[in-house]
Coordinates of C-alpha atoms in Angstrom, one line a residue:
X1 CA 0.0 0.0 0.0
X2 CA 2.8 2.4 0.8
X3 CA 4.1 2.7 -2.7
X4 CA 0.7 3.7 -4.0
X5 CA 0.3 6.3 -1.3
X6 CA 3.8 7.7 -2.0
X7 CA 3.0 7.8 -5.7
X8 CA -0.3 9.6 -5.1
X9 CA 1.6 12.1 -2.9
X10 CA 4.1 12.8 -5.6
X11 CA 1.3 13.4 -8.1
X12 CA -0.4 15.7 -5.5
X13 CA 2.9 17.6 -5.0
X14 CA 3.2 18.1 -8.8
X15 CA -0.3 19.4 -9.1
X16 CA -0.1 21.5 -5.9
X17 CA 2.7 23.5 -7.5
X18 CA 0.3 24.3 -10.3
X19 CA -2.6 25.1 -8.0
X20 CA -0.5 27.2 -5.6
X21 CA 2.0 29.1 -7.8
X22 CA 0.3 28.5 -11.1
X23 CA -3.1 29.7 -10.1
X24 CA -1.7 32.8 -8.5
X25 CA 0.2 33.7 -11.6
X26 CA -2.8 32.9 -13.8
X27 CA -4.8 35.4 -11.8
X28 CA -2.2 38.1 -12.2
X29 CA -1.8 37.6 -15.9
X30 CA -5.5 37.4 -16.7
X31 CA -6.1 40.6 -14.8
X32 CA -3.2 42.3 -16.5
X33 CA -4.1 41.3 -20.1
X34 CA -7.8 41.8 -19.7
X35 CA -10.6 39.5 -21.1
X36 CA -9.9 40.2 -24.8
X37 CA -6.1 39.6 -24.9
X38 CA -6.3 36.9 -22.4
X39 CA -9.1 35.3 -24.5
X40 CA -6.7 35.2 -27.5
X41 CA -4.1 33.3 -25.6
X42 CA -6.7 31.0 -24.2
X43 CA -8.0 30.4 -27.7
X44 CA -4.5 29.4 -28.8
X45 CA -4.1 27.0 -25.9
X46 CA -7.5 25.5 -26.6
X47 CA -6.5 24.9 -30.3
X48 CA -3.1 23.5 -29.2
X49 CA -4.9 20.5 -27.6
X50 CA -5.5 19.2 -31.2
X51 CA -1.9 18.8 -32.3
X52 CA -0.9 17.7 -28.8
X53 CA -3.5 15.0 -28.7
X54 CA -3.0 13.7 -32.2
X55 CA 0.9 13.7 -32.0
X56 CA 0.8 11.7 -28.7
X57 CA -1.2 9.1 -30.6
X58 CA -3.0 7.5 -27.7
X59 CA 0.0 7.5 -25.4
X60 CA -2.1 8.0 -22.3
X61 CA -3.5 4.6 -22.8
X62 CA -0.8 2.7 -24.9
X63 CA 2.2 3.8 -22.9
X64 CA 0.4 3.7 -19.5
X65 CA -0.8 0.2 -19.9
X66 CA 2.4 -1.0 -21.6
X67 CA 4.6 0.4 -18.8
X68 CA 2.7 -1.8 -16.3
X69 CA 2.9 -4.9 -18.4
X70 CA 6.3 -4.6 -20.1
X71 CA 8.6 -1.8 -19.0
X72 CA 11.3 -2.3 -21.7
X73 CA 8.8 -2.2 -24.6
X74 CA 7.3 1.1 -23.3
X75 CA 10.7 2.7 -23.3
X76 CA 11.4 1.6 -26.9
X77 CA 8.1 2.9 -28.1
X78 CA 8.7 6.3 -26.4
X79 CA 12.2 6.8 -27.9
X80 CA 11.7 5.2 -31.3
X81 CA 8.5 7.1 -32.3
X82 CA 9.6 10.6 -31.4
X83 CA 10.3 11.8 -34.9
X84 CA 7.0 10.3 -36.2
X85 CA 5.1 12.1 -33.5
X86 CA 7.0 15.4 -34.1
X87 CA 6.0 15.3 -37.7
X88 CA 2.4 14.8 -36.9
X89 CA 2.4 17.8 -34.5
X90 CA 3.9 20.1 -37.2
X91 CA 1.5 19.0 -39.9
X92 CA -1.6 19.5 -37.7
X93 CA -0.3 22.9 -36.5
X94 CA 0.2 24.0 -40.1
X95 CA -3.3 23.0 -41.0
X96 CA -4.8 25.0 -38.1
X97 CA -2.8 28.1 -39.1
X98 CA -4.0 27.9 -42.7
X99 CA -7.6 27.7 -41.5
X100 CA -7.1 30.7 -39.3
X101 CA -5.6 33.0 -42.0
X102 CA -8.4 32.1 -44.3
X103 CA -11.1 33.0 -41.7
X104 CA -11.9 36.7 -41.4
X105 CA -12.6 36.6 -37.7
X106 CA -9.3 35.0 -36.8
X107 CA -7.0 36.3 -39.5
X108 CA -5.8 39.4 -37.6
X109 CA -4.7 37.2 -34.6
X110 CA -3.4 34.2 -36.5
X111 CA 0.2 35.1 -35.9
X112 CA -0.2 35.2 -32.1
X113 CA -2.2 32.0 -32.1
X114 CA 0.4 30.2 -34.2
X115 CA 3.1 31.2 -31.7
X116 CA 1.0 29.7 -28.9
X117 CA 0.6 26.5 -30.9
X118 CA 4.3 26.1 -31.6
X119 CA 5.1 26.8 -28.0
X120 CA 3.3 23.5 -27.2
X121 CA 5.5 21.4 -29.5
X122 CA 7.4 19.7 -26.6
X123 CA 4.2 19.0 -24.8
X124 CA 3.0 17.1 -27.8
X125 CA 6.0 14.8 -28.0
X126 CA 6.3 14.3 -24.2
X127 CA 4.8 10.9 -23.6
X128 CA 7.4 9.8 -21.0
X129 CA 5.1 11.3 -18.3
X130 CA 2.7 8.4 -18.7
X131 CA 5.5 5.9 -18.3
X132 CA 6.6 7.5 -15.0
X133 CA 3.1 7.7 -13.6
X134 CA 2.3 4.1 -14.4
X135 CA 5.7 2.8 -13.1
X136 CA 4.9 4.6 -9.8
X137 CA 7.8 7.0 -10.4
X138 CA 5.7 10.2 -10.3
X139 CA 8.5 11.9 -8.4
X140 CA 10.2 12.4 -11.8
X141 CA 7.1 14.2 -13.2
X142 CA 6.8 16.3 -10.0
X143 CA 10.4 17.5 -10.0
X144 CA 10.4 18.3 -13.7
X145 CA 7.1 20.2 -13.4
X146 CA 8.4 22.2 -10.4
X147 CA 11.4 23.4 -12.3
X148 CA 9.6 24.2 -15.5
X149 CA 6.6 25.8 -13.8
X150 CA 8.9 27.9 -11.7
X151 CA 10.7 29.2 -14.8
X152 CA 7.5 29.9 -16.8
X153 CA 5.7 31.5 -13.9
X154 CA 8.7 33.8 -13.2
X155 CA 8.7 34.8 -16.9
X156 CA 5.0 35.7 -16.7
X157 CA 5.4 37.8 -13.6
X158 CA 8.3 39.6 -15.2
X159 CA 6.3 40.3 -18.3
X160 CA 3.5 41.7 -16.2
X161 CA 5.9 43.8 -14.1
X162 CA 7.5 45.4 -17.2
X163 CA 4.1 45.7 -19.0
X164 CA 5.0 43.5 -21.9
X165 CA 2.9 43.3 -25.1
X166 CA 0.6 40.3 -25.3
X167 CA 2.7 38.8 -28.2
X168 CA 5.4 37.8 -25.7
X169 CA 3.1 35.7 -23.6
X170 CA 3.7 32.6 -25.7
X171 CA 7.3 32.3 -24.4
X172 CA 6.4 31.0 -20.9
X173 CA 4.5 28.1 -22.6
X174 CA 7.5 27.4 -24.8
X175 CA 9.9 27.4 -21.8
X176 CA 7.6 25.3 -19.6
X177 CA 7.0 22.6 -22.2
X178 CA 10.6 22.4 -23.3
X179 CA 12.2 22.2 -19.8
X180 CA 9.7 19.6 -18.5
X181 CA 10.2 17.5 -21.6
X182 CA 14.0 17.6 -21.4
X183 CA 14.1 16.8 -17.7
X184 CA 11.8 13.8 -18.1
X185 CA 13.4 12.3 -21.3
X186 CA 16.8 12.4 -19.7
X187 CA 15.5 10.3 -16.8
X188 CA 14.1 7.7 -19.2
X189 CA 16.4 4.7 -19.6
X190 CA 18.3 4.5 -22.9
X191 CA 17.1 2.1 -25.5
X192 CA 18.2 0.9 -29.0
X193 CA 16.1 2.7 -31.6
X194 CA 14.2 0.9 -34.3
X195 CA 11.9 3.6 -35.7
X196 CA 10.5 1.7 -38.7
X197 CA 9.4 -1.3 -36.6
X198 CA 8.0 0.7 -33.7
X199 CA 6.4 3.5 -35.7
X200 CA 4.3 0.9 -37.5
X201 CA 3.4 -1.0 -34.3
X202 CA 2.7 2.2 -32.4
X203 CA 0.5 3.5 -35.2
X204 CA -1.6 0.3 -35.1
X205 CA -1.9 0.2 -31.3
X206 CA -2.7 3.8 -30.8
X207 CA -5.0 4.6 -33.7
X208 CA -8.1 3.6 -31.8
X209 CA -7.1 5.6 -28.7
X210 CA -6.0 8.7 -30.7
X211 CA -9.3 8.8 -32.5
X212 CA -11.0 8.6 -29.1
X213 CA -8.8 11.4 -27.8
X214 CA -9.5 13.5 -30.9
X215 CA -13.2 13.3 -30.5
X216 CA -12.7 13.9 -26.8
X217 CA -11.2 17.3 -27.8
X218 CA -14.4 18.0 -29.7
X219 CA -16.7 17.6 -26.8
X220 CA -14.3 19.2 -24.2
X221 CA -13.0 22.1 -26.3
X222 CA -15.9 22.8 -28.6
X223 CA -17.6 25.1 -26.1
X224 CA -14.5 27.3 -25.9
X225 CA -14.3 27.5 -29.7
X226 CA -18.0 28.2 -30.1
X227 CA -17.9 31.0 -27.5
X228 CA -15.5 32.8 -29.8
X229 CA -17.4 31.9 -32.8
X230 CA -20.8 33.2 -31.5
X231 CA -19.5 36.1 -29.3
X232 CA -15.8 37.2 -28.8
X233 CA -12.6 36.5 -27.0
X234 CA -13.8 38.1 -23.8
X235 CA -16.5 35.4 -23.4
X236 CA -13.9 32.7 -23.8
X237 CA -11.7 34.5 -21.2
X238 CA -14.5 34.5 -18.6
X239 CA -15.4 30.9 -19.3
X240 CA -11.7 29.9 -19.1
X241 CA -11.3 31.6 -15.7
X242 CA -14.3 29.7 -14.3
X243 CA -13.2 26.5 -15.9
X244 CA -9.7 26.9 -14.5
X245 CA -11.0 27.4 -11.0
X246 CA -13.5 24.6 -11.4
X247 CA -10.8 22.1 -12.5
X248 CA -8.0 23.5 -10.2
X249 CA -8.7 20.8 -7.6
X250 CA -9.2 17.9 -10.0
X251 CA -5.7 16.7 -9.3
X252 CA -6.7 15.6 -5.8
X253 CA -9.1 12.8 -6.8
X254 CA -7.3 12.0 -10.0
X255 CA -4.0 11.5 -8.2
X256 CA -5.4 8.8 -6.0
X257 CA -7.4 7.3 -8.9
X258 CA -4.4 7.2 -11.1
X259 CA -2.2 5.4 -8.5
X260 CA -4.8 2.9 -7.3
X261 CA -6.2 2.0 -10.6
X262 CA -2.8 0.7 -11.6
X263 CA -3.1 -1.9 -8.8
X264 CA -6.7 -2.7 -9.7
X265 CA -5.8 -3.4 -13.3
X266 CA -3.1 -5.9 -12.2
X267 CA -5.6 -8.1 -10.4
X268 CA -6.5 -11.3 -12.2
X269 CA -10.0 -12.5 -11.1
X270 CA -12.7 -10.3 -12.7
X271 CA -14.7 -10.1 -9.5
X272 CA -11.7 -8.7 -7.6
X273 CA -11.1 -6.1 -10.3
X274 CA -14.8 -5.0 -10.3
X275 CA -14.7 -4.5 -6.6
X276 CA -11.4 -2.6 -6.7
X277 CA -12.6 -0.5 -9.6
X278 CA -15.6 0.5 -7.6
X279 CA -13.4 1.2 -4.6
X280 CA -11.4 3.7 -6.7
X281 CA -14.5 5.4 -7.9
X282 CA -16.0 5.8 -4.5
X283 CA -12.7 7.0 -3.0
X284 CA -12.6 9.8 -5.7
X285 CA -16.2 10.9 -5.0
X286 CA -15.7 11.0 -1.2
X287 CA -12.6 13.1 -1.6
X288 CA -14.4 15.5 -3.9
X289 CA -17.6 16.1 -1.9
X290 CA -16.2 18.6 0.6
X291 CA -14.6 20.6 -2.1
X292 CA -17.8 20.8 -4.2
X293 CA -19.7 22.0 -1.2
X294 CA -17.2 24.7 -0.5
X295 CA -17.3 25.9 -4.1
X296 CA -21.1 25.9 -4.2
X297 CA -21.4 28.2 -1.1
X298 CA -18.5 30.5 -1.8
X299 CA -18.2 30.7 -5.6
X300 CA -18.9 34.5 -5.6
X301 CA -16.4 35.2 -2.9
X302 CA -13.7 33.2 -4.7
X303 CA -14.1 35.0 -8.0
X304 CA -14.4 38.5 -6.6
X305 CA -11.4 38.0 -4.3
X306 CA -9.2 36.8 -7.1
X307 CA -10.3 38.7 -10.3
X308 CA -11.1 42.1 -11.6
X309 CA -14.7 43.2 -12.2
X310 CA -14.6 42.2 -15.9
X311 CA -14.4 38.5 -14.8
X312 CA -17.2 38.5 -12.1
X313 CA -19.6 36.6 -14.3
X314 CA -17.4 33.5 -13.9
X315 CA -18.8 33.0 -10.4
X316 CA -22.3 32.3 -11.9
X317 CA -21.1 29.2 -13.8
X318 CA -18.4 28.0 -11.3
X319 CA -20.6 25.4 -9.3
X320 CA -21.9 23.6 -12.4
X321 CA -18.4 23.5 -13.9
X322 CA -17.0 22.1 -10.7
X323 CA -19.4 19.1 -10.8
X324 CA -18.4 18.6 -14.4
X325 CA -14.8 18.4 -13.1
X326 CA -15.7 15.5 -10.9
X327 CA -17.5 13.7 -13.8
X328 CA -14.4 14.3 -16.0
X329 CA -12.0 13.0 -13.4
X330 CA -14.1 9.9 -12.9
X331 CA -14.3 9.6 -16.7
X332 CA -10.5 9.4 -17.0
X333 CA -10.3 6.5 -14.6
X334 CA -13.3 4.7 -16.1
X335 CA -11.8 5.1 -19.6
X336 CA -8.6 3.5 -18.2
X337 CA -10.6 0.6 -17.0
X338 CA -12.3 0.1 -20.3
X339 CA -9.0 0.5 -22.1
X340 CA -7.4 -2.3 -20.1
X341 CA -9.8 -4.9 -21.5
X342 CA -9.7 -6.5 -25.0
X343 CA -11.9 -4.4 -27.3
X344 CA -11.7 -1.4 -25.1
X345 CA -10.1 0.9 -27.6
X346 CA -12.8 0.2 -30.2
X347 CA -15.6 0.8 -27.7
X348 CA -14.0 4.1 -26.5
X349 CA -13.8 5.2 -30.1
X350 CA -17.5 4.5 -30.7
X351 CA -18.5 6.1 -27.4
X352 CA -16.5 9.3 -28.0
X353 CA -17.9 9.7 -31.5
X354 CA -21.4 9.6 -30.0
X355 CA -20.5 12.0 -27.2
X356 CA -18.7 14.4 -29.6
X357 CA -21.7 14.6 -31.9
X358 CA -24.0 15.1 -28.9
X359 CA -21.7 17.8 -27.5
X360 CA -21.3 19.6 -30.8
X361 CA -25.1 19.7 -31.4
X362 CA -25.9 20.6 -27.8
X363 CA -23.1 23.2 -27.6
X364 CA -24.1 24.8 -30.9
X365 CA -27.7 25.1 -29.7
X366 CA -27.1 26.1 -26.1
X367 CA -24.2 28.5 -26.5
X368 CA -25.9 30.3 -29.4
X369 CA -28.9 30.9 -27.2
X370 CA -27.6 31.0 -23.6
X371 CA -24.0 32.1 -23.9
X372 CA -21.8 31.3 -20.9
X373 CA -24.6 29.3 -19.2
X374 CA -25.2 27.3 -22.3
X375 CA -21.5 26.4 -22.5
X376 CA -21.4 25.4 -18.9
X377 CA -24.4 23.1 -19.0
X378 CA -23.4 21.7 -22.3
X379 CA -20.2 20.5 -20.8
X380 CA -21.9 19.2 -17.7
X381 CA -24.4 17.1 -19.7
X382 CA -21.7 15.8 -22.0
X383 CA -19.4 14.7 -19.2
X384 CA -22.3 13.1 -17.4
X385 CA -23.3 11.2 -20.5
X386 CA -19.8 10.1 -21.2
X387 CA -19.3 8.8 -17.6
X388 CA -22.6 6.9 -17.3
X389 CA -24.7 5.9 -20.3
X390 CA -21.8 6.1 -22.7
X391 CA -19.9 3.5 -20.7
X392 CA -22.7 1.2 -19.7
X393 CA -22.8 -0.9 -22.9
X394 CA -19.3 -2.1 -22.6
X395 CA -18.7 -5.8 -21.7
X396 CA -22.3 -6.5 -20.7
X397 CA -22.5 -3.5 -18.4
X398 CA -19.2 -3.8 -16.6
X399 CA -19.1 0.0 -15.7
X400 CA -22.7 -0.1 -14.7
X401 CA -21.9 -3.0 -12.3
X402 CA -19.0 -1.0 -10.9
X403 CA -21.2 2.1 -10.4
X404 CA -24.0 0.1 -8.8
X405 CA -21.6 -0.9 -6.0
X406 CA -22.4 2.6 -4.7
X407 CA -25.8 1.2 -3.6
X408 CA -24.5 -2.1 -2.2
X409 CA -24.5 -2.3 1.7
X410 CA -21.9 -5.1 1.6
X411 CA -19.6 -2.9 -0.5
X412 CA -19.8 -0.1 2.0
X413 CA -19.1 -2.5 4.9
X414 CA -16.0 -3.7 3.2
X415 CA -15.0 -0.2 2.2
X416 CA -15.4 1.0 5.8
X417 CA -13.5 -2.1 7.2
X418 CA -10.5 -2.1 4.8
X419 CA -10.1 1.5 3.7
X420 CA -6.8 2.1 1.8
X421 CA -5.5 -1.2 3.2
X422 CA -7.6 -2.8 0.5
X423 CA -4.7 -2.2 -1.9

């Protein structure tokens, strides 16, 4: 049990740096730039998730699961496929830039947005982070994040202090992503490269997961893109502020879920795995409830304390986005569960296509009519659908069986008796 707690604590340490220092700097920068300019940067970051996700090619599932089963193979895939993944990132980025300069609404800001996209290059090719988390070596990720975040946050504060133009605010992303990538990749054991062999195999293994991740972007980022489409950058900035606050604490349940799901996946009898999967889900919910209650009662105080008047509307949508955060965190873990079974990638692909179409239609209708509230509830409903009904048709209702454990008295007796010692 100790190794799982230590790994969870290292993940928590990594994310606390972002919550503590990162959130403070985020507040300073957003207030300095104002909603319009900050919205432009946020739009670039939202678009950057596309080349990042496609270039990683399902690494969050492929490398995570492979690192558990066969460590040496995971290392070979990480190192041998780097050029392949780099090329993918650059091609997707170029495509986005062409679309921007051909669109009147974005043409004027296409240069700034391109810089933000390119600044995320090393984030796109950095898949060693999944290896270290799955090998319970999250200390490496935590230390690299600390150093890179410290440097990038210092740059942002210096830019604010000297009143720098918005064009320079892509640089902290570039420094952060490069430094964290370099520190992690140097800690990864050396391995003989065989690009041709591993590129082909990695392409085959990851194609189902990357398509899943691609469609995940649609239903997770479509709201941000549509807000700019229907309104302007300031609406995106307000939504982004609320979304950042709502998801700022997500690392807490996710850290425990990521660590303990690794042990649960390793169990052989299906009955033992079902119980352990349920255990992880319940643990994450219990950890989240006090935080959700605090946000519900003090959302206005949180926003008005941290941000300028232009951002005050963020408080109105903060509670519903916070619940969406819990659904999203649980969704990550439940997707890991599905992905660990044969046929999991194909099922996730079909599920995400459905959720993406649902999100796109719902978002287009709700955002066009209800603005920020429409974007918030569209995300809430999509995350809920993805976590529940979207998962319940896999393997004769496996995820439904896991979720029904919440209503089982015998499960709660065991949960109360064993606690974390269950692992």
